[in-house]
Short mmCIF file of C-alpha atoms in Angstrom, two decimals:
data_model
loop_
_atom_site.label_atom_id
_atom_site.label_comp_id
_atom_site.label_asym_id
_atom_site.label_seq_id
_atom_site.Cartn_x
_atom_site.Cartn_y
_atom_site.Cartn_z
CA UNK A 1 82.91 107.28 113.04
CA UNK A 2 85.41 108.49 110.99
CA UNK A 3 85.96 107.28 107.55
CA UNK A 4 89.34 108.80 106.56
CA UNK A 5 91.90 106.39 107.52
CA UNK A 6 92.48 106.93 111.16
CA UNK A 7 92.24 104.16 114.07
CA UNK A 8 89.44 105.45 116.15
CA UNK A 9 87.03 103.70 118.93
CA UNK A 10 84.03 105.16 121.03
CA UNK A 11 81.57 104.09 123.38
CA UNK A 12 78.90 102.74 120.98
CA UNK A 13 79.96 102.73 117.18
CA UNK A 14 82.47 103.68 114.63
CA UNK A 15 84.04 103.18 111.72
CA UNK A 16 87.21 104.08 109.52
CA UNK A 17 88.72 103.85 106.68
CA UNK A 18 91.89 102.04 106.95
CA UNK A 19 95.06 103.71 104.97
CA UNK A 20 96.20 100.90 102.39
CA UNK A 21 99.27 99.63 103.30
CA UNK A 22 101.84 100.16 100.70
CA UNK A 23 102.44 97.18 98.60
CA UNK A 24 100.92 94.69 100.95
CA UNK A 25 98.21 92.70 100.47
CA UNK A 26 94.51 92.25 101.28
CA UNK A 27 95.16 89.36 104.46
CA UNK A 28 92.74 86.64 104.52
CA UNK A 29 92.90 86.58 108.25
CA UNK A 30 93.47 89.81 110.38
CA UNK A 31 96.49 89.61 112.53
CA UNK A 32 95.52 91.08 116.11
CA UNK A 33 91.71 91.37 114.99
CA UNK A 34 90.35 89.59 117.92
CA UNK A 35 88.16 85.85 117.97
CA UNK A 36 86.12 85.79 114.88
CA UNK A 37 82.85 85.70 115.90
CA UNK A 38 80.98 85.59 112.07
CA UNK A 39 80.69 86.54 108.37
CA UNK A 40 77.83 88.80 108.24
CA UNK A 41 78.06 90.04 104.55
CA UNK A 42 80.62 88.21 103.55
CA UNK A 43 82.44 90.78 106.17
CA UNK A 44 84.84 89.34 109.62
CA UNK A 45 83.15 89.99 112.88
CA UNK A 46 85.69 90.30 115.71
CA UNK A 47 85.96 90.55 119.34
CA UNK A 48 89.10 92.21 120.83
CA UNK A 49 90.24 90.67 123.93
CA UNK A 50 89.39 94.39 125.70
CA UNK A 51 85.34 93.90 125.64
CA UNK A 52 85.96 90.99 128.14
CA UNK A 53 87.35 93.70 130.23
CA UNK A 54 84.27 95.86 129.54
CA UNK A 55 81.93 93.17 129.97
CA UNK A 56 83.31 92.12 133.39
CA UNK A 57 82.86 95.98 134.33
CA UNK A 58 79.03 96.35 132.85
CA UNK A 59 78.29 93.47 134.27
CA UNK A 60 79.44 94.31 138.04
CA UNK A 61 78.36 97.96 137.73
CA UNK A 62 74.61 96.98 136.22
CA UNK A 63 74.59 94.25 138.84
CA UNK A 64 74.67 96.98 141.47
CA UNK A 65 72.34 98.46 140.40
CA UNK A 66 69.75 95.52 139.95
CA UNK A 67 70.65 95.06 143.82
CA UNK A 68 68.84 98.04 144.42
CA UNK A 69 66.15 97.57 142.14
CA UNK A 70 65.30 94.16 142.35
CA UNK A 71 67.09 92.97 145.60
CA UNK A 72 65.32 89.30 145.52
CA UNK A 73 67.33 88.27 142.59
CA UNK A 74 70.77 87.34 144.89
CA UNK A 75 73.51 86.76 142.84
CA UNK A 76 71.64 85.68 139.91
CA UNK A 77 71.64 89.70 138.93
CA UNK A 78 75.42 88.91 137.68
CA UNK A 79 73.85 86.51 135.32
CA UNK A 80 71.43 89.24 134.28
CA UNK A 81 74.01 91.86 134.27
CA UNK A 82 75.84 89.71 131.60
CA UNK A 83 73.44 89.00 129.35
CA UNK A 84 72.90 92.64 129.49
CA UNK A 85 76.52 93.41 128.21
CA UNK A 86 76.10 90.76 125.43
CA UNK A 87 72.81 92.62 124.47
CA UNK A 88 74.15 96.00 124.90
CA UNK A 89 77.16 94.75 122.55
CA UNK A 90 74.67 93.39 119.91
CA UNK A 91 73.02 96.48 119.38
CA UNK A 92 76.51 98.38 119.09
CA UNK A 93 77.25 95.19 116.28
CA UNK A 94 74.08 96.40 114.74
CA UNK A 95 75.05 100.04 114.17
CA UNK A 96 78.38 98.87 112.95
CA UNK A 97 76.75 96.31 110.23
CA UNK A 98 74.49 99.86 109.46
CA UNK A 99 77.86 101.46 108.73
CA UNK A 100 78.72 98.50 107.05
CA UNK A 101 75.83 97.65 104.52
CA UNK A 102 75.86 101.84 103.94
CA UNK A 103 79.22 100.98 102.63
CA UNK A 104 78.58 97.93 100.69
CA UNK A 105 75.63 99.51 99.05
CA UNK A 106 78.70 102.61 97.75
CA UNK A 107 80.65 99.74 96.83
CA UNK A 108 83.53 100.65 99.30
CA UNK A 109 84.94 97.40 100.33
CA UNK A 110 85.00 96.93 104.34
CA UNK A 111 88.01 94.86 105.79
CA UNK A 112 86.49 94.01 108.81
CA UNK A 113 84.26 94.86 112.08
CA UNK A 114 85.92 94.64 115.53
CA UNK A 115 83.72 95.31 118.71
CA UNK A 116 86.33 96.44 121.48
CA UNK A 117 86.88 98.05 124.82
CA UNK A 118 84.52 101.30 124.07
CA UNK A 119 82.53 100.34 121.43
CA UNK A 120 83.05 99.37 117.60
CA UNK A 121 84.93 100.13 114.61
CA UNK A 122 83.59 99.08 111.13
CA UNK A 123 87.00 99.23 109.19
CA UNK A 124 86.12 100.65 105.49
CA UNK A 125 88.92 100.79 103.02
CA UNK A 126 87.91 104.02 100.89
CA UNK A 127 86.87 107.25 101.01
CA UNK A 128 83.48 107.92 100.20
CA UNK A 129 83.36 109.69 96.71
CA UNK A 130 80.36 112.23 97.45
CA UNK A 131 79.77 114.46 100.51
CA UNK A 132 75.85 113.14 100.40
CA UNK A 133 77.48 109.60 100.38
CA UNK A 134 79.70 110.49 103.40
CA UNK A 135 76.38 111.74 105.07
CA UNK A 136 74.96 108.61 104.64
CA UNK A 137 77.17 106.70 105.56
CA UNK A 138 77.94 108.78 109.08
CA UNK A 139 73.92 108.79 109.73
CA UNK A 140 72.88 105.43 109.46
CA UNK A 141 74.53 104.18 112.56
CA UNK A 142 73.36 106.51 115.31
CA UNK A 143 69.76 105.99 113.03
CA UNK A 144 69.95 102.69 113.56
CA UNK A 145 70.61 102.79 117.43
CA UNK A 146 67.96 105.46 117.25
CA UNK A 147 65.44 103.02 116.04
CA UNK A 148 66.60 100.14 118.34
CA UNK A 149 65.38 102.11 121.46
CA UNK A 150 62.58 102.79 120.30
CA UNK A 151 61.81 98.80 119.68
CA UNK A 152 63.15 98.25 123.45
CA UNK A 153 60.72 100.81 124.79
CA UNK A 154 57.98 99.69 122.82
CA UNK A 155 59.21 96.30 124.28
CA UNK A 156 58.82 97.83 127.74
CA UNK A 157 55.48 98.67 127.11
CA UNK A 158 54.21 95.42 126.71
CA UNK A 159 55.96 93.80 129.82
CA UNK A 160 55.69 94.45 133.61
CA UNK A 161 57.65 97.90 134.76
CA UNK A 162 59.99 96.21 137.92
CA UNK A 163 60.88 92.72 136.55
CA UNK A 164 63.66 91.50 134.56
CA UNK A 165 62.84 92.05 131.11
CA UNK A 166 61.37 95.61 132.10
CA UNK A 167 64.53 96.37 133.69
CA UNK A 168 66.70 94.51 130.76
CA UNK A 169 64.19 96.63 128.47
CA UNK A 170 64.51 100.32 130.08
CA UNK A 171 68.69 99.43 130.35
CA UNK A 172 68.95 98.84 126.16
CA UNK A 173 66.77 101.69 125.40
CA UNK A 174 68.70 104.03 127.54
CA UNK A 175 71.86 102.73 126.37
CA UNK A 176 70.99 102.75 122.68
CA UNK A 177 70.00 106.40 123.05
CA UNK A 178 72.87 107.48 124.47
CA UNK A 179 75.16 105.35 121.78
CA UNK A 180 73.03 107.73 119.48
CA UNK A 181 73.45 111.08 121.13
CA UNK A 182 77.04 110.45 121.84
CA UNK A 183 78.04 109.55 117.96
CA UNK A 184 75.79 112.68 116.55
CA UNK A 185 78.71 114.93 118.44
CA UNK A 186 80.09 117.25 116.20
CA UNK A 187 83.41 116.14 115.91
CA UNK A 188 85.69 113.48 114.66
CA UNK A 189 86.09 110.28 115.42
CA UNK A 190 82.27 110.72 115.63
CA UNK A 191 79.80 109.97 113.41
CA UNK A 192 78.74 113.44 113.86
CA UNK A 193 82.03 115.01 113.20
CA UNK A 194 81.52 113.11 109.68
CA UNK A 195 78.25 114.22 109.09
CA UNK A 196 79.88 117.84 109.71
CA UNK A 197 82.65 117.05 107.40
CA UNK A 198 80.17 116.04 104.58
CA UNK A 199 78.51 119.13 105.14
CA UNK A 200 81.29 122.00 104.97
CA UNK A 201 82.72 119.14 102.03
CA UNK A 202 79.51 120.07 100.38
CA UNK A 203 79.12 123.85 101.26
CA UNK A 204 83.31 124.38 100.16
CA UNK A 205 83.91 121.75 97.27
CA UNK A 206 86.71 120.66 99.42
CA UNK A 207 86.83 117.66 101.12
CA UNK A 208 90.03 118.53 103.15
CA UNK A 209 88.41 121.51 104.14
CA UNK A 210 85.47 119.62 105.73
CA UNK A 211 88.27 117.44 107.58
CA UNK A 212 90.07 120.07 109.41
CA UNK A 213 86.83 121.88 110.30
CA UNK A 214 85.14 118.22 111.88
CA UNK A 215 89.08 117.64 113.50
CA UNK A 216 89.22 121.07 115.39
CA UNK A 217 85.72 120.69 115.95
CA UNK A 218 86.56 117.19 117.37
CA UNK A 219 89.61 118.43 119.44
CA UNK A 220 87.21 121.15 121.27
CA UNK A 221 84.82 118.40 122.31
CA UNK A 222 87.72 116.53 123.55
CA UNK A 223 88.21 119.38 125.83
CA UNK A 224 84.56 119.96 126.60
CA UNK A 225 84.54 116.10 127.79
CA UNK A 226 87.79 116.21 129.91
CA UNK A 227 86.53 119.24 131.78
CA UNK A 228 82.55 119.78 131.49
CA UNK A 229 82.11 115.74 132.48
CA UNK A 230 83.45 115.69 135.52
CA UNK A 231 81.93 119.18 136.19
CA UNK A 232 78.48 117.57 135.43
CA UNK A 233 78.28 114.40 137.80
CA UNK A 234 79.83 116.20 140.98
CA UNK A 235 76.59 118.82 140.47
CA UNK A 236 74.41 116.12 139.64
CA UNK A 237 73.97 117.28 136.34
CA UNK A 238 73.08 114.20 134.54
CA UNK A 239 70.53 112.51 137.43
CA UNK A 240 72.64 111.21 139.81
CA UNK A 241 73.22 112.58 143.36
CA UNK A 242 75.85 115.45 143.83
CA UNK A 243 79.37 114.31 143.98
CA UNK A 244 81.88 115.51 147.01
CA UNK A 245 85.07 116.38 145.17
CA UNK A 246 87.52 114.37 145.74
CA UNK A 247 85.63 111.01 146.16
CA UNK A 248 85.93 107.70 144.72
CA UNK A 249 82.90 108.37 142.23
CA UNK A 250 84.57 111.57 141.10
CA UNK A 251 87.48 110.80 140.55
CA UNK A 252 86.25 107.56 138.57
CA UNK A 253 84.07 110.11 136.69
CA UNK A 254 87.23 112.16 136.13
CA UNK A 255 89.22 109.19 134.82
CA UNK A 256 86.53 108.16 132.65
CA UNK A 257 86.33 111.58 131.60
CA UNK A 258 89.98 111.69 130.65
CA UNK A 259 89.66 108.54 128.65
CA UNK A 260 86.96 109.85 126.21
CA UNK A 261 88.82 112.69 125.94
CA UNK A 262 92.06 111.32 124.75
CA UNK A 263 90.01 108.97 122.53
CA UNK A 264 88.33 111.80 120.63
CA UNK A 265 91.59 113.64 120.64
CA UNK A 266 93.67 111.21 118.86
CA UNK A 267 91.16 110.70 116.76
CA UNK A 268 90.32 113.72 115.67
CA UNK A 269 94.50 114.54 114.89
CA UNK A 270 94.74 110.82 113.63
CA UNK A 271 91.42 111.89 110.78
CA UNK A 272 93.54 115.25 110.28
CA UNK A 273 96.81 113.53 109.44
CA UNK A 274 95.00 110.73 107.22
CA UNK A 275 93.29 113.30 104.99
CA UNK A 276 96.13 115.62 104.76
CA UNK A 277 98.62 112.18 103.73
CA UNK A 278 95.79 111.15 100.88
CA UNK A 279 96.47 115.13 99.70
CA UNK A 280 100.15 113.46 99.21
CA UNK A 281 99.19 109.78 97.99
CA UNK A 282 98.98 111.15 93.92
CA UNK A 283 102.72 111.79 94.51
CA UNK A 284 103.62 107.87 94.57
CA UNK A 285 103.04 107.35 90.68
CA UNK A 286 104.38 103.53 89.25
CA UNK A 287 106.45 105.81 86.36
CA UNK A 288 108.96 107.65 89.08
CA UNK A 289 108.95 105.02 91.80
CA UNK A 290 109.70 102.22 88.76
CA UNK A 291 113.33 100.64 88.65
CA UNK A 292 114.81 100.64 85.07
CA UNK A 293 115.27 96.98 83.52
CA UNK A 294 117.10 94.64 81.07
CA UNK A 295 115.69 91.62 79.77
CA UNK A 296 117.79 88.72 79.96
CA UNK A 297 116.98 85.00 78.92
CA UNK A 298 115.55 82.06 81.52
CA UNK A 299 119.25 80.33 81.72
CA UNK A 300 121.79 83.54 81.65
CA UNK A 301 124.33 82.99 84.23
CA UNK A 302 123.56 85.85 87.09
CA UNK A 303 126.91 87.10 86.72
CA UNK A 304 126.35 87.77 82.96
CA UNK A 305 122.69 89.12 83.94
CA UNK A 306 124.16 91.60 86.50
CA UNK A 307 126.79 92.69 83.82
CA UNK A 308 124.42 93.46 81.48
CA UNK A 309 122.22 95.53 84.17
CA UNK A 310 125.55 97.61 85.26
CA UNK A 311 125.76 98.26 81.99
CA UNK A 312 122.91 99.73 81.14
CA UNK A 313 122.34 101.55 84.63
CA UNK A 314 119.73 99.48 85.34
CA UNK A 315 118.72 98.24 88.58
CA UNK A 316 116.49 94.98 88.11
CA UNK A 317 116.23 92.53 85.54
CA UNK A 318 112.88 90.50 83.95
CA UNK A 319 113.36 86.96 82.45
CA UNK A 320 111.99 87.03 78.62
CA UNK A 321 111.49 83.80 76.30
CA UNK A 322 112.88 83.53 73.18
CA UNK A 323 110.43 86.14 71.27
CA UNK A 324 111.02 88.74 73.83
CA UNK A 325 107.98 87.79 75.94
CA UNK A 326 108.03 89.18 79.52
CA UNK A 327 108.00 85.72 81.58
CA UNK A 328 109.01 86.33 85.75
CA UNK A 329 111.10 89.11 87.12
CA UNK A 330 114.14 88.17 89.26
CA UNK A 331 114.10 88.85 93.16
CA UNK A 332 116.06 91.37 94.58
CA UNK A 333 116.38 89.76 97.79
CA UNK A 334 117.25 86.13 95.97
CA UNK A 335 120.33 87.83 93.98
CA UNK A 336 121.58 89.37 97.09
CA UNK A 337 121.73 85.43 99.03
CA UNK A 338 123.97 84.36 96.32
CA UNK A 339 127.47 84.65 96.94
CA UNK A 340 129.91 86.84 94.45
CA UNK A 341 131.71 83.59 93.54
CA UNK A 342 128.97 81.53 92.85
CA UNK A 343 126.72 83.72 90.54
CA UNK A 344 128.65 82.37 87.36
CA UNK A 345 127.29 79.02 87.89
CA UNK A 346 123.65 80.43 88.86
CA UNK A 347 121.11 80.86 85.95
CA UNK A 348 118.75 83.78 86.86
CA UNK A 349 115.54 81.46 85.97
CA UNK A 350 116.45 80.14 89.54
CA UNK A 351 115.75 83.09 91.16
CA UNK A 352 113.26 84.21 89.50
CA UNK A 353 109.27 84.54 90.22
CA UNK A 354 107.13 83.79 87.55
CA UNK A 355 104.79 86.74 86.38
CA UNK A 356 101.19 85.97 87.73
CA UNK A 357 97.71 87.62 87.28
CA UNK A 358 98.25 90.86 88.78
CA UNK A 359 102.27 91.34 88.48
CA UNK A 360 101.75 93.58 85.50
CA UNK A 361 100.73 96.80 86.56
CA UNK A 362 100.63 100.01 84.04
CA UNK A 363 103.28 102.80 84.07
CA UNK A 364 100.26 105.23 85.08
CA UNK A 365 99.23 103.84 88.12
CA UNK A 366 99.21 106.39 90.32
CA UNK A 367 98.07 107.04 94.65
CA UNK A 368 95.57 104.74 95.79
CA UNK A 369 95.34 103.18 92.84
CA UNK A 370 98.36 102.13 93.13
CA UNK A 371 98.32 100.77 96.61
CA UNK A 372 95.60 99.08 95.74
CA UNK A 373 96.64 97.45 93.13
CA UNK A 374 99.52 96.16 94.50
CA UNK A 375 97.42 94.67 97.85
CA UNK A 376 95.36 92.90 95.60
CA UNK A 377 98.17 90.55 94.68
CA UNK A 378 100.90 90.31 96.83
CA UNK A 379 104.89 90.26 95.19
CA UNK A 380 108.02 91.95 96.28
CA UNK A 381 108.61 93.10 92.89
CA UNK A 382 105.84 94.00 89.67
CA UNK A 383 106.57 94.45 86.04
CA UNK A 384 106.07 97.71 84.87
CA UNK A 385 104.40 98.28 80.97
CA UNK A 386 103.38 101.27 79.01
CA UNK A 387 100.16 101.29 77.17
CA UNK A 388 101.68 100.06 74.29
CA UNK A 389 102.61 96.71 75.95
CA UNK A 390 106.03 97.41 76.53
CA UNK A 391 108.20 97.06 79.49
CA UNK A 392 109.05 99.87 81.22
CA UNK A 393 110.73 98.16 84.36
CA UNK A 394 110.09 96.61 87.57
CA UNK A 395 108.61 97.87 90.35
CA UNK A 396 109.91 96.76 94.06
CA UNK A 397 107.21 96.68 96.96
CA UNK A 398 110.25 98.25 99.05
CA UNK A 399 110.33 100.96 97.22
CA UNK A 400 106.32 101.72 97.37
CA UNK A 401 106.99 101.12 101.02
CA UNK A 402 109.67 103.78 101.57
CA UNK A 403 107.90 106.44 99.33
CA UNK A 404 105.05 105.51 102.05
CA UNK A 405 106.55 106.12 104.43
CA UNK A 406 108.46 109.53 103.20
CA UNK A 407 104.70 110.62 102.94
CA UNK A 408 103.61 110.06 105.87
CA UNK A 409 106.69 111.35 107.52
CA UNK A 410 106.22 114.81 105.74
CA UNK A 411 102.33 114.95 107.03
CA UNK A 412 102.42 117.22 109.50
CA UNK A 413 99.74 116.48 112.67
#
């Protein structure tokens, strides 16, 4: 699936590229993510409370259907049907790790896999840097499930045709193929709508250019799902008896329909307003976004500290030693907790957070760099220094975060 920063799911395997998060850090454990199932790669495997939902509904709806087929089972085809859905969910994990090790191979770091209600995401945090790389990375998944049914029909082949495991067989090929031929779509979220993107990336230089054409392309399929779907299973179109209109089947066809639709939709505008907001991300640059400084010693009173600042017209202060030596910048949110009376008797090395590996970032940081930077070690505020070694100023998360925010707020859809 898509790999420009845009949530996105589909029936059978995705993946994105999540937006950094302005001035927040890389979390060791994923709020929300889901029961972690595994490390594969060194990356998080989860499993969103939705595919219990999906499970319970494969596993009903392929249970039927082994009722018919192999009727002497009894209600041991629910146990069937459930190993069927944890099979069917395994190959979808193995498209996503094919996403995944694509990725790893680019050196794009991946924050996590989460298998959910229709399908999987593979969450990478970068764009890709080449259209031939994007490709790549698009094709290998739908490859992948590609080559797994052909292993479960050459698995069928060496089993009995009417038993369980020819049954279990013939289900994951059929599945895997149409996990394949659904993602090779031509449209974002799809992995097909990023194999088109690479392509018009490649044939116009621009990679924004590919985006919009994959979105719109992505927003027509939408369309083509919500209406030629249902069209297709009440004629019979895709092997099934004809449909009455009106009946349960059709409208469950037509809901199901409607579901897809909206998925590809949102994902599709979601890709559209990602790209166009990493158009604006060189616009957050460390130098404007930096508040000026004054350097004040480890045990000057706050009130003296804050003189100074007014002073000067600056709006943060960093804690030097006695050579001038940057040591911590002082909190913003610490100096506002101390009462106006109090701060003569407060020395600012109290409030203060000692400069760590990471807290001094350069003046010309600039866009993802920047975010990036900043994720990799969490603060509310960095020290700012030129190239010379000088300090600049400091840096506030909150104000990353607002410029963020002003971004995305000026992206149109």
């Amino acid at each position: 699936m898509d790999n420009s920063g845009q949530p996105q799911s589909d029936s059978g395997g995705s993946d994105r590229t999540t937006e950094p998060e302005a001035g927040k850090p890389q979390r060791p454990r994923e709020v929300g993510g889901g029961i972690l199932m595994g490390r594969p790669f060194g990356v998080p495997v989860y499993v969103s409370p939705s595919w219990f939902l999906v499970a319970a509904l494969i596993t009903w709806v392929f249970g039927g259907q082994l009722e018919r087929v192999l009727p002497e089972l009894g209600a041991a085809r629910y146990l069937v049907s459930l190993f069927f859905a944890v099979a069917f969910y395994a190959s979808v994990l193995v498209h996503e790790l094919a996403h995944t090790v694509a990725a790893l191979r680019f050196k794009l770091p991946v924050r996590r896999i989460q298998l959910q209600f229709f399908g999987g995401v593979s969450e990478i945090e970068k764009e890709s840097e080449t259209p031939g790389r994007e490709f790549v990375l698009a094709f290998v998944g739908p490859l992948l499930s590609l080559v797994l049914s052909g292993v479960f029909y050459l698995g069928m082949l060496l089993v009995e045709p009417g038993t369980v495991p020819g049954v279990l067989l013939a289900g994951l090929m059929i599945s895997n193929l149409i996990v394949a031929a659904f993602n090779l779509l031509p449209g974002l979220p799809l992995d097909g709508g990023r194999m088109l993107r690479a392509v018009v990336w490649k044939l116009s230089g621009r990679p924004m250019t590919g985006t919009v054409a994959a979105a719109w392309s992505g927003r027509a399929l939408a369309v083509a799902v919500l209406v030629g779907l249902p069209l297709l299973t009440q004629a019979g179109g895709l092997g099934g008896e004809p449909e009455d209109f009106g009946s349960v089947d059709s409208l469950t066809d037509a809901l199901l329909a409607a579901i897809l639709a909206a998925i590809i939709w949102t994902g599709a505008g979601n890709s559209l307003r990602m790209a166009r907001l990493r158009e604006r991300l060189p616009d957050l640059r460390a130098r404007t976004l930096t508040r000026r400084a004054v350097p004040v010693e480890a045990d000057t009173p706050l009130s003296e500290a804050l003189r100074r600042a007014n002073e000067a017209g600056a709006r943060a202060l960093v804690v030097v030693d006695a050579h001038g030596v940057p040591t911590a910048v002082v909190r913003e949110a610490a100096i506002v907790g101390i009462p106006e009376h109090r701060r003569p008797w407060v020395a600012v090395s109290g409030l203060a957070q000692d400069l760590k590996d990471g807290m001094r970032v350069s003046a010309e940081l600039t866009g993802e760099e920047l975010l990036d930077t900043l994720r990799a070690t969490p603060a509310t505020e960095y020290l700012v220094i030129e190239e010379t070694g000088e300090i600049f100023g400091v840096l506030s998360t909150a104000d990353v975060e607002r410029a963020f925010v002003a971004a995305m707020a000026r992206t149109p859809s």
